[in-house]
Every structure is written in structure tokens, then in C-alpha cells.
Amino acid sequence: MQRAAIALLVVAFTGCMASGTAIQTTREVVKDYEIGQTYEKNAGSAIVEGGRIYTAPAFRPVKSFQPPTPGLLEGDIAAIDEGQLWKARSRRDDGGFFLDTPPSYTDRNLKLAINADGSIADGGWYNTEIGGNELDKGEWAKGKVFERVESVPLEGSFEFEILYSGTGGETVNMTYREYVDGMQRADYSQDLSYNIAEQDTISFRSIRMHVKEATSSSIRFEVLEDGGLPWLPL
């Protein structure tokens, strides 16, 4: 499961800059299991995973090229590379987008205007601090230079997993872990133990599972319910 997602992206463009409409990010609850389905997992692997993921449109260059330098900067700016991921900041009135620069750019105030067909829009670079066109020094590559890709996770995404750690006598051992922006929150990890000789239905928060068989090397189980995971942070 990918780990990473965001508050709403909002930006106002003024002056000689075309107006933009804030991108409405999607906020989706995801999980890798189905209620009522039986699964078998090995010790050391996650038996259930889920989370709340924020996504927004994203684009990749179709080729690598050197962009012109924005008007307020000196020297050459970093090249635009085919492998980069450019996230949409806002939608242009003409159907195009304003894109955030990737982390390789040091000036995070720069936005790039593209048309709906992936070509560079009139104006090219824009700067959100001064609210207007950067007046590029030079010519942009012609034709389609960006293509839309599948929406990507953004800052703020929350994910969790429950790992199976094996058995100890009549006890099954598990570990709960949380991740924000793909980084583990070590302080929120929990070691879980359940005596399945007493009760073969176990619970963690809103998740209830029926343990059908458990050994030191694997577990076979069914997720009975999860209540819609109401405890996931917004």
C-alpha cells in the first residue's frame, strides 16, 4: 500500500495572472480486505491494512527539457525531467492547470501553467508571492510536454496495519502500526495479544476478526466487521 495526502489546496492568482479554481482533493477510506472473506497470512506480514488517503490530479513530463529561467531569477533553473511528478495546485479557467514544482526546485513559490492538452500555457512560470507572471527569459518547448497520470497521495494521508507475529501457547501476537505521509509513527505502535483458547473472536478498535487457525508461521482468519473504520483521523 502506498503511504502518503492533504488539506484542501487553495491559491489565489491576481494581477496579470489568470484566475484559478482550487483543486478539490478526494478523501477516500481504503482497506485491503473484504468483510466476510477468509484470508491466510504468514507471520511477519500485515493481516489487515487500511487508511484515509487524500489524492489530487498529477502530471509527468513526456520528455526531459530545459525550461526558460523565471524573470526574477538569475542563471539556469533546474531541468524538467521525464521522471518527475508535478501535482496540480489549481484548475485554470480554460481547462488547464497550475502545477506545483517538484522538490528538486528550490523556489517553492513557482507554479507552472499548462493547457488542457499538456502544452505550456501562455505565461509559463508564475509566482504566488508576487501574484503574477514571471515573464520567462527564453522560449518554452513546443507541443505536449506533460501528460496526466493517476491521482497521487498527498500530504496528510493516514494509514495503519496490523501485523501477525505468531503464537505463544494459546496466545496469538500482533502489532499495530500507524503511518502519516508514509512515515511510521513509532510512538503509536501497540503490541497486541489475544488468548484464542478463551475466545476465537478478537477485536481491535472497530475491527472484529474470527481466528480460524493460528500457528507460529501463519494465521487463517475472517474479518467480521470494521464499522466503517470511524476512528480514522480526518
PDB file of C-alpha atoms in Angstrom:
ATOM      1  CA  MET A   1       0.000   0.000   0.000  1.00  0.00           C
ATOM      2  CA  GLN A   2       1.301   3.406  -0.824  1.00  0.00           C
ATOM      3  CA  ARG A   3       1.755   5.764   2.085  1.00  0.00           C
ATOM      4  CA  ALA A   4       1.310   9.359   1.868  1.00  0.00           C
ATOM      5  CA  ALA A   5      -2.126  13.062   1.475  1.00  0.00           C
ATOM      6  CA  ILE A   6      -3.504  16.799   2.355  1.00  0.00           C
ATOM      7  CA  ALA A   7      -5.713  19.611   3.339  1.00  0.00           C
ATOM      8  CA  LEU A   8      -7.533  21.341   0.508  1.00  0.00           C
ATOM      9  CA  LEU A   9      -5.216  23.063  -1.957  1.00  0.00           C
ATOM     10  CA  VAL A  10      -6.201  26.691  -2.362  1.00  0.00           C
ATOM     11  CA  VAL A  11      -4.424  29.517  -4.169  1.00  0.00           C
ATOM     12  CA  ALA A  12      -5.498  32.900  -5.493  1.00  0.00           C
ATOM     13  CA  PHE A  13      -3.836  34.359  -8.558  1.00  0.00           C
ATOM     14  CA  THR A  14      -4.033  38.125  -9.059  1.00  0.00           C
ATOM     15  CA  GLY A  15      -2.566  40.901 -11.143  1.00  0.00           C
ATOM     16  CA  CYS A  16      -1.805  39.782 -14.698  1.00  0.00           C
ATOM     17  CA  MET A  17      -2.163  36.144 -13.697  1.00  0.00           C
ATOM     18  CA  ALA A  18      -5.200  34.135 -14.836  1.00  0.00           C
ATOM     19  CA  SER A  19      -7.548  33.106 -12.036  1.00  0.00           C
ATOM     20  CA  GLY A  20      -7.557  29.521 -10.835  1.00  0.00           C
ATOM     21  CA  THR A  21     -10.133  27.299  -9.155  1.00  0.00           C
ATOM     22  CA  ALA A  22      -8.938  25.307  -6.175  1.00  0.00           C
ATOM     23  CA  ILE A  23      -8.461  21.590  -6.814  1.00  0.00           C
ATOM     24  CA  GLN A  24     -10.956  19.521  -4.853  1.00  0.00           C
ATOM     25  CA  THR A  25      -8.885  16.706  -3.422  1.00  0.00           C
ATOM     26  CA  THR A  26     -10.557  13.356  -2.849  1.00  0.00           C
ATOM     27  CA  ARG A  27     -10.595  11.873   0.624  1.00  0.00           C
ATOM     28  CA  GLU A  28     -11.048   8.121   0.434  1.00  0.00           C
ATOM     29  CA  VAL A  29     -11.137   5.361   3.051  1.00  0.00           C
ATOM     30  CA  VAL A  30      -9.148   2.424   1.684  1.00  0.00           C
ATOM     31  CA  LYS A  31      -8.609  -1.126   3.000  1.00  0.00           C
ATOM     32  CA  ASP A  32      -7.035  -4.305   1.665  1.00  0.00           C
ATOM     33  CA  TYR A  33      -9.689  -6.741   2.934  1.00  0.00           C
ATOM     34  CA  GLU A  34     -13.359  -7.535   2.476  1.00  0.00           C
ATOM     35  CA  ILE A  35     -15.843  -8.261   5.242  1.00  0.00           C
ATOM     36  CA  GLY A  36     -16.725 -11.964   5.381  1.00  0.00           C
ATOM     37  CA  GLN A  37     -13.718 -13.078   3.319  1.00  0.00           C
ATOM     38  CA  THR A  38     -11.281 -15.658   4.736  1.00  0.00           C
ATOM     39  CA  TYR A  39      -7.569 -14.898   4.427  1.00  0.00           C
ATOM     40  CA  GLU A  40      -4.353 -16.719   5.288  1.00  0.00           C
ATOM     41  CA  LYS A  41      -1.244 -14.667   6.050  1.00  0.00           C
ATOM     42  CA  ASN A  42       2.282 -15.570   7.101  1.00  0.00           C
ATOM     43  CA  ALA A  43       3.899 -14.468  10.347  1.00  0.00           C
ATOM     44  CA  GLY A  44       5.662 -11.131   9.933  1.00  0.00           C
ATOM     45  CA  SER A  45       3.206  -9.847   7.318  1.00  0.00           C
ATOM     46  CA  ALA A  46       0.295  -7.432   7.647  1.00  0.00           C
ATOM     47  CA  ILE A  47      -3.037  -9.206   8.047  1.00  0.00           C
ATOM     48  CA  VAL A  48      -5.136  -6.058   7.588  1.00  0.00           C
ATOM     49  CA  GLU A  49      -4.249  -2.641   6.198  1.00  0.00           C
ATOM     50  CA  GLY A  50      -6.298   0.499   5.703  1.00  0.00           C
ATOM     51  CA  GLY A  51      -6.324   4.251   5.931  1.00  0.00           C
ATOM     52  CA  ARG A  52      -7.680   7.559   4.735  1.00  0.00           C
ATOM     53  CA  ILE A  53      -5.911   8.794   1.613  1.00  0.00           C
ATOM     54  CA  TYR A  54      -6.048  12.273   0.077  1.00  0.00           C
ATOM     55  CA  THR A  55      -5.410  12.489  -3.649  1.00  0.00           C
ATOM     56  CA  ALA A  56      -5.309  15.133  -6.372  1.00  0.00           C
ATOM     57  CA  PRO A  57      -4.541  15.211 -10.129  1.00  0.00           C
ATOM     58  CA  ALA A  58      -0.893  14.874 -11.101  1.00  0.00           C
ATOM     59  CA  PHE A  59       1.189  15.150 -14.271  1.00  0.00           C
ATOM     60  CA  ARG A  60       4.525  13.885 -15.612  1.00  0.00           C
ATOM     61  CA  PRO A  61       6.674  15.402 -18.346  1.00  0.00           C
ATOM     62  CA  VAL A  62       6.616  13.335 -21.541  1.00  0.00           C
ATOM     63  CA  LYS A  63      10.263  14.271 -22.154  1.00  0.00           C
ATOM     64  CA  SER A  64      13.142  15.982 -20.384  1.00  0.00           C
ATOM     65  CA  PHE A  65      13.942  19.564 -21.351  1.00  0.00           C
ATOM     66  CA  GLN A  66      15.448  22.789 -20.043  1.00  0.00           C
ATOM     67  CA  PRO A  67      12.798  25.408 -19.187  1.00  0.00           C
ATOM     68  CA  PRO A  68      13.449  29.136 -19.514  1.00  0.00           C
ATOM     69  CA  THR A  69      14.508  30.982 -16.361  1.00  0.00           C
ATOM     70  CA  PRO A  70      11.748  32.839 -14.473  1.00  0.00           C
ATOM     71  CA  GLY A  71      12.077  36.599 -14.744  1.00  0.00           C
ATOM     72  CA  LEU A  72      13.076  37.216 -11.118  1.00  0.00           C
ATOM     73  CA  LEU A  73      15.850  34.610 -11.065  1.00  0.00           C
ATOM     74  CA  GLU A  74      19.385  34.629 -12.442  1.00  0.00           C
ATOM     75  CA  GLY A  75      21.115  31.765 -14.268  1.00  0.00           C
ATOM     76  CA  ASP A  76      19.558  28.500 -15.402  1.00  0.00           C
ATOM     77  CA  ILE A  77      16.766  26.916 -13.397  1.00  0.00           C
ATOM     78  CA  ALA A  78      16.709  23.135 -12.804  1.00  0.00           C
ATOM     79  CA  ALA A  79      15.815  20.954 -15.783  1.00  0.00           C
ATOM     80  CA  ILE A  80      12.369  19.418 -16.099  1.00  0.00           C
ATOM     81  CA  ASP A  81      12.906  15.647 -16.114  1.00  0.00           C
ATOM     82  CA  GLU A  82      10.686  12.925 -17.535  1.00  0.00           C
ATOM     83  CA  GLY A  83      10.551  11.023 -14.224  1.00  0.00           C
ATOM     84  CA  GLN A  84       9.272  13.922 -12.110  1.00  0.00           C
ATOM     85  CA  LEU A  85       5.804  14.156 -10.578  1.00  0.00           C
ATOM     86  CA  TRP A  86       4.074  17.541 -10.764  1.00  0.00           C
ATOM     87  CA  LYS A  87       0.964  17.926  -8.584  1.00  0.00           C
ATOM     88  CA  ALA A  88      -1.940  20.154  -9.636  1.00  0.00           C
ATOM     89  CA  ARG A  89      -2.382  23.209  -7.448  1.00  0.00           C
ATOM     90  CA  SER A  90      -5.462  24.695  -9.132  1.00  0.00           C
ATOM     91  CA  ARG A  91      -7.507  24.471 -12.304  1.00  0.00           C
ATOM     92  CA  ARG A  92      -7.307  27.239 -14.898  1.00  0.00           C
ATOM     93  CA  ASP A  93     -10.458  28.806 -16.281  1.00  0.00           C
ATOM     94  CA  ASP A  94      -9.544  27.496 -19.758  1.00  0.00           C
ATOM     95  CA  GLY A  95      -9.408  23.846 -18.584  1.00  0.00           C
ATOM     96  CA  GLY A  96      -5.680  23.746 -17.933  1.00  0.00           C
ATOM     97  CA  PHE A  97      -3.894  23.622 -14.598  1.00  0.00           C
ATOM     98  CA  PHE A  98      -1.385  25.425 -12.417  1.00  0.00           C
ATOM     99  CA  LEU A  99       1.205  22.873 -11.235  1.00  0.00           C
ATOM    100  CA  ASP A 100       3.396  22.854  -8.134  1.00  0.00           C
ATOM    101  CA  THR A 101       7.102  22.434  -8.809  1.00  0.00           C
ATOM    102  CA  PRO A 102       8.599  19.145  -7.529  1.00  0.00           C
ATOM    103  CA  PRO A 103      11.013  19.125  -4.548  1.00  0.00           C
ATOM    104  CA  SER A 104      14.057  19.471  -6.832  1.00  0.00           C
ATOM    105  CA  TYR A 105      13.175  23.130  -7.279  1.00  0.00           C
ATOM    106  CA  THR A 106      14.386  25.428  -4.519  1.00  0.00           C
ATOM    107  CA  ASP A 107      11.823  28.176  -5.154  1.00  0.00           C
ATOM    108  CA  ARG A 108       8.609  26.620  -3.891  1.00  0.00           C
ATOM    109  CA  ASN A 109       6.577  29.727  -4.804  1.00  0.00           C
ATOM    110  CA  LEU A 110       6.840  28.941  -8.515  1.00  0.00           C
ATOM    111  CA  LYS A 111       3.821  27.498 -10.321  1.00  0.00           C
ATOM    112  CA  LEU A 112       3.727  26.309 -13.920  1.00  0.00           C
ATOM    113  CA  ALA A 113       0.726  26.985 -16.147  1.00  0.00           C
ATOM    114  CA  ILE A 114      -0.220  24.220 -18.614  1.00  0.00           C
ATOM    115  CA  ASN A 115      -3.059  23.854 -21.087  1.00  0.00           C
ATOM    116  CA  ALA A 116      -5.593  21.021 -21.104  1.00  0.00           C
ATOM    117  CA  ASP A 117      -3.593  19.287 -23.866  1.00  0.00           C
ATOM    118  CA  GLY A 118      -0.403  19.249 -21.764  1.00  0.00           C
ATOM    119  CA  SER A 119       1.362  22.087 -23.555  1.00  0.00           C
ATOM    120  CA  ILE A 120       2.789  25.102 -21.724  1.00  0.00           C
ATOM    121  CA  ALA A 121       0.194  27.852 -21.353  1.00  0.00           C
ATOM    122  CA  ASP A 122       0.857  31.497 -22.156  1.00  0.00           C
ATOM    123  CA  GLY A 123       2.689  32.956 -19.185  1.00  0.00           C
ATOM    124  CA  GLY A 124       4.673  29.838 -18.274  1.00  0.00           C
ATOM    125  CA  TRP A 125       6.068  30.380 -14.795  1.00  0.00           C
ATOM    126  CA  TYR A 126       4.010  32.224 -12.193  1.00  0.00           C
ATOM    127  CA  ASN A 127       4.993  33.303  -8.696  1.00  0.00           C
ATOM    128  CA  THR A 128       2.390  33.114  -5.933  1.00  0.00           C
ATOM    129  CA  GLU A 129       4.236  35.640  -3.734  1.00  0.00           C
ATOM    130  CA  ILE A 130       4.013  38.451  -6.270  1.00  0.00           C
ATOM    131  CA  GLY A 131       0.754  37.170  -7.747  1.00  0.00           C
ATOM    132  CA  GLY A 132       1.672  37.359 -11.379  1.00  0.00           C
ATOM    133  CA  ASN A 133       3.514  36.269 -14.477  1.00  0.00           C
ATOM    134  CA  GLU A 134       7.260  35.692 -14.045  1.00  0.00           C
ATOM    135  CA  LEU A 135       7.987  36.961 -17.612  1.00  0.00           C
ATOM    136  CA  ASP A 136      10.119  33.984 -18.629  1.00  0.00           C
ATOM    137  CA  LYS A 137      13.582  34.638 -20.034  1.00  0.00           C
ATOM    138  CA  GLY A 138      13.559  32.399 -23.098  1.00  0.00           C
ATOM    139  CA  GLU A 139      11.326  30.031 -25.050  1.00  0.00           C
ATOM    140  CA  TRP A 140       9.397  27.020 -23.803  1.00  0.00           C
ATOM    141  CA  ALA A 141       9.374  23.618 -25.507  1.00  0.00           C
ATOM    142  CA  LYS A 142       6.523  23.426 -28.026  1.00  0.00           C
ATOM    143  CA  GLY A 143       3.626  20.986 -28.135  1.00  0.00           C
ATOM    144  CA  LYS A 144       2.575  18.482 -25.473  1.00  0.00           C
ATOM    145  CA  VAL A 145       5.164  18.301 -22.696  1.00  0.00           C
ATOM    146  CA  PHE A 146       3.017  16.996 -19.798  1.00  0.00           C
ATOM    147  CA  GLU A 147       0.624  14.045 -19.539  1.00  0.00           C
ATOM    148  CA  ARG A 148      -1.874  13.373 -16.795  1.00  0.00           C
ATOM    149  CA  VAL A 149      -1.246  10.361 -14.577  1.00  0.00           C
ATOM    150  CA  GLU A 150      -3.303   8.570 -11.943  1.00  0.00           C
ATOM    151  CA  SER A 151      -4.161  10.776  -8.979  1.00  0.00           C
ATOM    152  CA  VAL A 152      -1.471  10.557  -6.313  1.00  0.00           C
ATOM    153  CA  PRO A 153      -1.478  10.515  -2.494  1.00  0.00           C
ATOM    154  CA  LEU A 154      -0.735  13.901  -0.962  1.00  0.00           C
ATOM    155  CA  GLU A 155       0.493  15.185   2.368  1.00  0.00           C
ATOM    156  CA  GLY A 156      -1.712  14.277   5.330  1.00  0.00           C
ATOM    157  CA  SER A 157      -2.618  10.687   4.396  1.00  0.00           C
ATOM    158  CA  PHE A 158      -3.075   8.303   7.331  1.00  0.00           C
ATOM    159  CA  GLU A 159      -2.563   4.548   7.085  1.00  0.00           C
ATOM    160  CA  PHE A 160      -2.453   1.631   9.511  1.00  0.00           C
ATOM    161  CA  GLU A 161      -1.564  -2.042   9.510  1.00  0.00           C
ATOM    162  CA  ILE A 162      -1.889  -4.971  11.901  1.00  0.00           C
ATOM    163  CA  LEU A 163       0.938  -7.481  11.584  1.00  0.00           C
ATOM    164  CA  TYR A 164       0.830 -11.096  12.697  1.00  0.00           C
ATOM    165  CA  SER A 165       3.739 -12.041  14.980  1.00  0.00           C
ATOM    166  CA  GLY A 166       2.975 -15.720  15.599  1.00  0.00           C
ATOM    167  CA  THR A 167       1.776 -17.653  18.623  1.00  0.00           C
ATOM    168  CA  GLY A 168       2.863 -18.209  22.174  1.00  0.00           C
ATOM    169  CA  GLY A 169       0.995 -21.187  23.584  1.00  0.00           C
ATOM    170  CA  GLU A 170      -2.685 -20.369  23.278  1.00  0.00           C
ATOM    171  CA  THR A 171      -1.960 -16.693  22.579  1.00  0.00           C
ATOM    172  CA  VAL A 172      -1.732 -15.015  19.166  1.00  0.00           C
ATOM    173  CA  ASN A 173       0.524 -11.991  18.971  1.00  0.00           C
ATOM    174  CA  MET A 174       0.082  -8.983  16.692  1.00  0.00           C
ATOM    175  CA  THR A 175       1.468  -5.478  16.261  1.00  0.00           C
ATOM    176  CA  TYR A 176      -0.489  -2.352  15.321  1.00  0.00           C
ATOM    177  CA  ARG A 177       1.354   0.408  13.396  1.00  0.00           C
ATOM    178  CA  GLU A 178       0.376   3.841  12.072  1.00  0.00           C
ATOM    179  CA  TYR A 179       1.826   5.882   9.213  1.00  0.00           C
ATOM    180  CA  VAL A 180       1.388   9.549   8.277  1.00  0.00           C
ATOM    181  CA  ASP A 181       2.795  10.763   4.952  1.00  0.00           C
ATOM    182  CA  GLY A 182       4.395   7.329   4.597  1.00  0.00           C
ATOM    183  CA  MET A 183       6.391   7.679   7.821  1.00  0.00           C
ATOM    184  CA  GLN A 184       5.798   5.339  10.754  1.00  0.00           C
ATOM    185  CA  ARG A 185       4.544   6.923  13.979  1.00  0.00           C
ATOM    186  CA  ALA A 186       6.618   4.792  16.323  1.00  0.00           C
ATOM    187  CA  ASP A 187       5.019   6.235  19.473  1.00  0.00           C
ATOM    188  CA  TYR A 188       1.619   4.962  18.347  1.00  0.00           C
ATOM    189  CA  SER A 189       2.640   1.325  17.783  1.00  0.00           C
ATOM    190  CA  GLN A 190       0.978  -1.270  20.019  1.00  0.00           C
ATOM    191  CA  ASP A 191       1.757  -4.901  20.781  1.00  0.00           C
ATOM    192  CA  LEU A 192      -1.452  -6.958  20.884  1.00  0.00           C
ATOM    193  CA  SER A 193      -2.038 -10.387  22.443  1.00  0.00           C
ATOM    194  CA  TYR A 194      -5.212 -12.491  22.397  1.00  0.00           C
ATOM    195  CA  ASN A 195      -5.968 -15.812  24.081  1.00  0.00           C
ATOM    196  CA  ILE A 196      -7.845 -17.678  21.345  1.00  0.00           C
ATOM    197  CA  ALA A 197      -8.454 -20.676  23.598  1.00  0.00           C
ATOM    198  CA  GLU A 198     -10.851 -18.478  25.568  1.00  0.00           C
ATOM    199  CA  GLN A 199     -12.283 -16.534  22.614  1.00  0.00           C
ATOM    200  CA  ASP A 200     -11.507 -17.048  18.928  1.00  0.00           C
ATOM    201  CA  THR A 201     -13.168 -13.734  18.004  1.00  0.00           C
ATOM    202  CA  ILE A 202     -10.742 -10.883  18.625  1.00  0.00           C
ATOM    203  CA  SER A 203     -11.197  -7.117  18.413  1.00  0.00           C
ATOM    204  CA  PHE A 204      -9.066  -4.047  17.900  1.00  0.00           C
ATOM    205  CA  ARG A 205     -10.926  -0.749  17.891  1.00  0.00           C
ATOM    206  CA  SER A 206     -13.819  -1.263  15.434  1.00  0.00           C
ATOM    207  CA  ILE A 207     -12.234  -4.287  13.708  1.00  0.00           C
ATOM    208  CA  ARG A 208     -13.510  -7.746  14.715  1.00  0.00           C
ATOM    209  CA  MET A 209     -11.861 -10.900  13.371  1.00  0.00           C
ATOM    210  CA  HIS A 210     -12.609 -14.600  13.732  1.00  0.00           C
ATOM    211  CA  VAL A 211      -9.353 -16.569  14.057  1.00  0.00           C
ATOM    212  CA  LYS A 212      -9.941 -19.926  12.370  1.00  0.00           C
ATOM    213  CA  GLU A 213      -6.418 -21.296  12.760  1.00  0.00           C
ATOM    214  CA  ALA A 214      -3.151 -19.890  14.063  1.00  0.00           C
ATOM    215  CA  THR A 215       0.347 -21.353  14.160  1.00  0.00           C
ATOM    216  CA  SER A 216       3.803 -19.925  14.709  1.00  0.00           C
ATOM    217  CA  SER A 217       4.162 -19.427  10.956  1.00  0.00           C
ATOM    218  CA  SER A 218       0.706 -18.408   9.695  1.00  0.00           C
ATOM    219  CA  ILE A 219      -2.833 -17.363  10.592  1.00  0.00           C
ATOM    220  CA  ARG A 220      -6.163 -18.021   8.885  1.00  0.00           C
ATOM    221  CA  PHE A 221      -8.900 -15.539   9.736  1.00  0.00           C
ATOM    222  CA  GLU A 222     -12.052 -13.740   8.649  1.00  0.00           C
ATOM    223  CA  VAL A 223     -12.801 -10.032   9.172  1.00  0.00           C
ATOM    224  CA  LEU A 224     -16.302  -9.976  10.634  1.00  0.00           C
ATOM    225  CA  GLU A 225     -16.817  -6.208  10.727  1.00  0.00           C
ATOM    226  CA  ASP A 226     -14.952  -2.919  10.973  1.00  0.00           C
ATOM    227  CA  GLY A 227     -17.759  -0.400  11.494  1.00  0.00           C
ATOM    228  CA  GLY A 228     -16.502   1.662   8.568  1.00  0.00           C
ATOM    229  CA  LEU A 229     -13.293   2.497  10.471  1.00  0.00           C
ATOM    230  CA  PRO A 230     -14.820   5.552  12.212  1.00  0.00           C
ATOM    231  CA  TRP A 231     -11.629   6.136  14.246  1.00  0.00           C
ATOM    232  CA  LEU A 232      -9.554   7.130  11.213  1.00  0.00           C
ATOM    233  CA  PRO A 233      -8.473  10.777  11.567  1.00  0.00           C
ATOM    234  CA  LEU A 234      -9.969  13.296   9.142  1.00  0.00           C
TER     235      LEU A 234
END
